[in-house]
mmCIF file of C-alpha atoms in Angstrom:
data_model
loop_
_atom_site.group_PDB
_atom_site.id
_atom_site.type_symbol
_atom_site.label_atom_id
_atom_site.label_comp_id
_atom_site.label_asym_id
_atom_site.label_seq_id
_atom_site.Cartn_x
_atom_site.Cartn_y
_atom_site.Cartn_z
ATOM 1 C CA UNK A 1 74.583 -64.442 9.101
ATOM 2 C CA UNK A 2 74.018 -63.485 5.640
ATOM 3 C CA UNK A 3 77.299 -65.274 4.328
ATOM 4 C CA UNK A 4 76.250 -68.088 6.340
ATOM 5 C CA UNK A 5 72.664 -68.199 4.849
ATOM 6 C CA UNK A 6 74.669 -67.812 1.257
ATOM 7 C CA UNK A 7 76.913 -70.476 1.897
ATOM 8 C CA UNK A 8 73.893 -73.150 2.931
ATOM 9 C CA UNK A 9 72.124 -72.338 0.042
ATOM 10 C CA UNK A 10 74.741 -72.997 -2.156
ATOM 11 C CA UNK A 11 75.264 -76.332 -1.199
ATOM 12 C CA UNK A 12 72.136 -77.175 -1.073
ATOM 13 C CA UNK A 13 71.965 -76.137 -4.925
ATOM 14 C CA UNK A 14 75.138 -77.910 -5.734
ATOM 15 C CA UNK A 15 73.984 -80.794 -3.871
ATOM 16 C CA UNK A 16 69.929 -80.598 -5.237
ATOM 17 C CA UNK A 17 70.323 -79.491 -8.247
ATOM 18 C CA UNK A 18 70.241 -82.079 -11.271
ATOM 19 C CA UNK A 19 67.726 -83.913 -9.277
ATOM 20 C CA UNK A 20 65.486 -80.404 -9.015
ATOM 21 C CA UNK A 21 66.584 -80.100 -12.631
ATOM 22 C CA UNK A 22 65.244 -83.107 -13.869
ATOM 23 C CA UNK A 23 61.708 -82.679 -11.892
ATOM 24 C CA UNK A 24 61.227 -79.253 -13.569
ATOM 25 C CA UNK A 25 61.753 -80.728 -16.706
ATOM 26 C CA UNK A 26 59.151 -83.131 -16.051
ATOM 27 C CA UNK A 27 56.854 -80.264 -15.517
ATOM 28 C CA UNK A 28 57.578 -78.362 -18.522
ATOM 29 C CA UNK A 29 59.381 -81.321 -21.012
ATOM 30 C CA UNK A 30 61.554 -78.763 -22.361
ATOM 31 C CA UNK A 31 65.049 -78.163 -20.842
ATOM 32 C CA UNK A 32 65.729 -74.575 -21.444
ATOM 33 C CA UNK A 33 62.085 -73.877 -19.927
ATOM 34 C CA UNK A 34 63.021 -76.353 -16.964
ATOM 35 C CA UNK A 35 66.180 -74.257 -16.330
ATOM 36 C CA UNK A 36 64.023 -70.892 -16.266
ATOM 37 C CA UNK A 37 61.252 -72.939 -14.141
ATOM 38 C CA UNK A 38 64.010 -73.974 -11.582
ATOM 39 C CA UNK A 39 65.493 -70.884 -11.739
ATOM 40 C CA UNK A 40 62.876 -68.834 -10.550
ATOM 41 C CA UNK A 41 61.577 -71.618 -8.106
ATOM 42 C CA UNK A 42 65.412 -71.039 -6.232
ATOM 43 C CA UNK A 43 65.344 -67.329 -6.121
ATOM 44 C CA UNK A 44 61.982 -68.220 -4.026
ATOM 45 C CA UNK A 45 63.721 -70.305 -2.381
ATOM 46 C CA UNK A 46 66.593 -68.088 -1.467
ATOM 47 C CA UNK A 47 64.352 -65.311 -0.360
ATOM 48 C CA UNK A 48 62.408 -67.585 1.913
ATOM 49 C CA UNK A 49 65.862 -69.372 3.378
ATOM 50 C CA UNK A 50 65.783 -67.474 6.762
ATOM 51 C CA UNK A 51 61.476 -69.191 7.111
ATOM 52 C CA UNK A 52 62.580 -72.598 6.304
ATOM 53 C CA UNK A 53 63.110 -73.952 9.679
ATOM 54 C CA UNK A 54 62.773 -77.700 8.658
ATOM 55 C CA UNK A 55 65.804 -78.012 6.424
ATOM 56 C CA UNK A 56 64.682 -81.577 5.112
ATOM 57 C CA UNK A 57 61.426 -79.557 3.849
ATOM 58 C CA UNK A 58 63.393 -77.601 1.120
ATOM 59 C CA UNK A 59 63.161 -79.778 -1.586
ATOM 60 C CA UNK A 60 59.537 -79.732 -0.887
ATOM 61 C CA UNK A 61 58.871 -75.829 -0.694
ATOM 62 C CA UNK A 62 61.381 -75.935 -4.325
ATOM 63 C CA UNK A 63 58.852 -78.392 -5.914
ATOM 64 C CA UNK A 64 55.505 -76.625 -5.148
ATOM 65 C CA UNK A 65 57.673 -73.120 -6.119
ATOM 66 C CA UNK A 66 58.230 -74.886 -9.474
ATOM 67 C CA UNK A 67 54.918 -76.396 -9.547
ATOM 68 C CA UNK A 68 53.112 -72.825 -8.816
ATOM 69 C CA UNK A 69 55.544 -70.843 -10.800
ATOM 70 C CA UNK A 70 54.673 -73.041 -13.711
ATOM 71 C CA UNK A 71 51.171 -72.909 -13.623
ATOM 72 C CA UNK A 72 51.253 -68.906 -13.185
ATOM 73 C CA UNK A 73 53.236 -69.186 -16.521
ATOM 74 C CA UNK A 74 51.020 -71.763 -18.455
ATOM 75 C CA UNK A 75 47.988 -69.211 -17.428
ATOM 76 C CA UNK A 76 49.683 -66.436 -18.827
ATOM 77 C CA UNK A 77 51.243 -68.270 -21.744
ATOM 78 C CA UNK A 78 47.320 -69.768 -22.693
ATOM 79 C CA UNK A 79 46.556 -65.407 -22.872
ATOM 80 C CA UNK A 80 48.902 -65.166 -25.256
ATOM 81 C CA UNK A 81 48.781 -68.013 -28.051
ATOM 82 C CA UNK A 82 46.486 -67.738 -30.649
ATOM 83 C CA UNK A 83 45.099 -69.980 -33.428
ATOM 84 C CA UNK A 84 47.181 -70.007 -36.855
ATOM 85 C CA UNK A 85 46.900 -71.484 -39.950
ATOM 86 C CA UNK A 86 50.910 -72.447 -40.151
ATOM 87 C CA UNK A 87 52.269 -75.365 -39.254
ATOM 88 C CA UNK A 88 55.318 -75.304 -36.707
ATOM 89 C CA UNK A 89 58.976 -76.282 -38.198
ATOM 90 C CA UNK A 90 59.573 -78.698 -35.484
ATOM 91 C CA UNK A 91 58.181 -82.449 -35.858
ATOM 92 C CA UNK A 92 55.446 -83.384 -33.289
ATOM 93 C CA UNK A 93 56.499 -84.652 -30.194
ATOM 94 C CA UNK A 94 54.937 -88.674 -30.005
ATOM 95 C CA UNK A 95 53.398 -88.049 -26.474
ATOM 96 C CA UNK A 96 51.549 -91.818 -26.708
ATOM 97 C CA UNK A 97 54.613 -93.357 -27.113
ATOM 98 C CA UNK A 98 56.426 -91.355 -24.354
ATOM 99 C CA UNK A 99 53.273 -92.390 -22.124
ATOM 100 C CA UNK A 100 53.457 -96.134 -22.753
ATOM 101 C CA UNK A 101 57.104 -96.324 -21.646
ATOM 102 C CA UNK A 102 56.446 -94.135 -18.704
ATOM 103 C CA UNK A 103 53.617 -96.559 -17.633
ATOM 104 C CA UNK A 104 55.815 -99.789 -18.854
ATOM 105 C CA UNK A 105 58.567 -98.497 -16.453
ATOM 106 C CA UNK A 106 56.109 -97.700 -13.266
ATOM 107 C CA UNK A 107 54.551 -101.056 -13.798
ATOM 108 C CA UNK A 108 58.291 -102.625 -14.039
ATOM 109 C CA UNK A 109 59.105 -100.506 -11.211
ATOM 110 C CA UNK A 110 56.263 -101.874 -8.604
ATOM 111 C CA UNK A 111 57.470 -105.235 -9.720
ATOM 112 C CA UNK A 112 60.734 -104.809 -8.039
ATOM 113 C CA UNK A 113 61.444 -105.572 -4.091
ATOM 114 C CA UNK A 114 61.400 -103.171 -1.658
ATOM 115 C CA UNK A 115 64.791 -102.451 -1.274
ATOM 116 C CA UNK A 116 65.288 -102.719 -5.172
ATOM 117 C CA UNK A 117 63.200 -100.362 -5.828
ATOM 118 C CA UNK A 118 63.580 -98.001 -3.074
ATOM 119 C CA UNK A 119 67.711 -97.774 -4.467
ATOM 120 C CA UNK A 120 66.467 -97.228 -7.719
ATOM 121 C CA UNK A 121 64.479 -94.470 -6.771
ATOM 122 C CA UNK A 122 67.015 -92.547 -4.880
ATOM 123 C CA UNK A 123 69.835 -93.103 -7.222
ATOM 124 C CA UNK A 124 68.457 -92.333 -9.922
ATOM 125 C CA UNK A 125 65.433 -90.186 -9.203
ATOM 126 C CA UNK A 126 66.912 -88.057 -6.235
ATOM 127 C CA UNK A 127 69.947 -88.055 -7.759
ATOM 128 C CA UNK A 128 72.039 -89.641 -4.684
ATOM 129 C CA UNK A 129 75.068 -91.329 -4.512
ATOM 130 C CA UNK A 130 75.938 -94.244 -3.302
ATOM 131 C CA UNK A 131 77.273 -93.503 -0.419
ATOM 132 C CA UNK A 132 74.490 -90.822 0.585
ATOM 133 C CA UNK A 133 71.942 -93.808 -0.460
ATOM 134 C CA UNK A 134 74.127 -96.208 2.190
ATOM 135 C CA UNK A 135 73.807 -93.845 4.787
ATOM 136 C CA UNK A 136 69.992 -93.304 4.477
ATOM 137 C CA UNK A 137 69.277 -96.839 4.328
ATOM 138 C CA UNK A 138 71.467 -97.783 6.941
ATOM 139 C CA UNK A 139 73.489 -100.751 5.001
ATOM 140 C CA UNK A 140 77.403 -100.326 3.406
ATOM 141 C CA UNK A 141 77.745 -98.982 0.021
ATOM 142 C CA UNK A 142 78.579 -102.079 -1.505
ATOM 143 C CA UNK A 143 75.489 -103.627 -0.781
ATOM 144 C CA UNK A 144 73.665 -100.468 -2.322
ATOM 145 C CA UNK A 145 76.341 -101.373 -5.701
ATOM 146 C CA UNK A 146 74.975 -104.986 -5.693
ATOM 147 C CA UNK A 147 70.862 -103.844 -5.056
ATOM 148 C CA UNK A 148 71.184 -101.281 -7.948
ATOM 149 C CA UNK A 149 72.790 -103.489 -10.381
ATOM 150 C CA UNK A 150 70.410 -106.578 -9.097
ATOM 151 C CA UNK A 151 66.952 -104.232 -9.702
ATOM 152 C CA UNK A 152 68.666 -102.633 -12.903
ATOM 153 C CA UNK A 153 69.034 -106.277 -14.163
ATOM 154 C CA UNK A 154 65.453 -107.191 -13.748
ATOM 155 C CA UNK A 155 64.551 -103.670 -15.451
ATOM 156 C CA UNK A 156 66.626 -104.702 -18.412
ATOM 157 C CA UNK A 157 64.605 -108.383 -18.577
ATOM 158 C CA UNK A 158 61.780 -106.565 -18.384
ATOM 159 C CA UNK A 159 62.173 -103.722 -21.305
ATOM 160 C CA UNK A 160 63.802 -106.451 -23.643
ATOM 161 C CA UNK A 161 61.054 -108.717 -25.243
ATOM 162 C CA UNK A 162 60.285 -105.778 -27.623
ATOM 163 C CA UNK A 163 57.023 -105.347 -28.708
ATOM 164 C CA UNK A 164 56.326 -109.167 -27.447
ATOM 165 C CA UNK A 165 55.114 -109.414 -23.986
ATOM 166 C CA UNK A 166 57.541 -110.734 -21.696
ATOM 167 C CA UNK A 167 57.015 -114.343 -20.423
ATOM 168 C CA UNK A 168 55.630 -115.129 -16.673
ATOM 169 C CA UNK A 169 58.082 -114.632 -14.152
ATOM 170 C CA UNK A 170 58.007 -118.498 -13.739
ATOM 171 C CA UNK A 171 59.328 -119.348 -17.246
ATOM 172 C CA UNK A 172 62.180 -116.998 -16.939
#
């Protein structure tokens, strides 16, 4: 039982992972924290394995452990900085900026079909292949190849007019 239970959760680390990875460092926007944050969110995970009945509901109970565990550490982290006169080494990060394109791309996002955007999503968001995203949608992998590279084409029209807005979709 206990091998078994092992052996599950390892998979479902090799097979979650980067895609857990790259939520929890969207929490923290640091990558060694996001290691630590996913880190601790999986031992939680692994000690709650045997209570997880719904198996499709991990990813779920590893998000709110990351999201949880974070906020437990921001609390205890906001006890222990203080004011200082000294300025930090490192440049300032240009959050604004970083905010704009996040917003440009959700905006570009809801501007793609469906389907388009629903690909997008997995591949790149989840983290699935192409052949996981095929099965899931119910359609062959080469028609998730030609949806990807169809929606990452319109994403590509719409980040390159610079600082210019682009032109109606009409015109282009």
């Amino acid at each position: 039982m206990n091998s078994t239970r092992h052996e599950e959760f390892r998979e479902y680390m090799a097979d979650r992972g980067p895609a857990l990875l790259r939520a929890a460092t969207r929490l923290t926007r640091d990558r060694g924290e996001a290691e630590d944050l996913l880190q601790a969110a999986l031992a939680k995970t692994y000690l709650a394995w045997d209570r997880i009945t719904d198996r499709a509901a991990i990813d779920g109970y590893v998000r709110r452990a990351m999201v949880n565990t974070q906020i437990s550490w921001w609390r205890r982290r906001k006890l222990e900085i203080y004011p200082t006169d000294e300025l930090p080494d490192r440049p300032v990060d240009d959050h604004t900026r970083r905010s704009e394109l996040h917003d440009a791309l959700g905006r570009a996002l809801r501007r793609l079909p469906e389907r388009q955007r629903l690909t997008v999503m997995l591949r790149y968001y989840e983290d699935m292949s192409e052949a996981e995203i095929a099965r899931v949608l119910g359609v062959s992998i080469g028609t998730v190849k030609s949806t990807v590279s169809r929606a990452m084409s319109k994403l590509r029209d719409d980040f390159s007019w610079g600082d210019e807005p682009p032109p109606p979709p009409a015109a282009r």
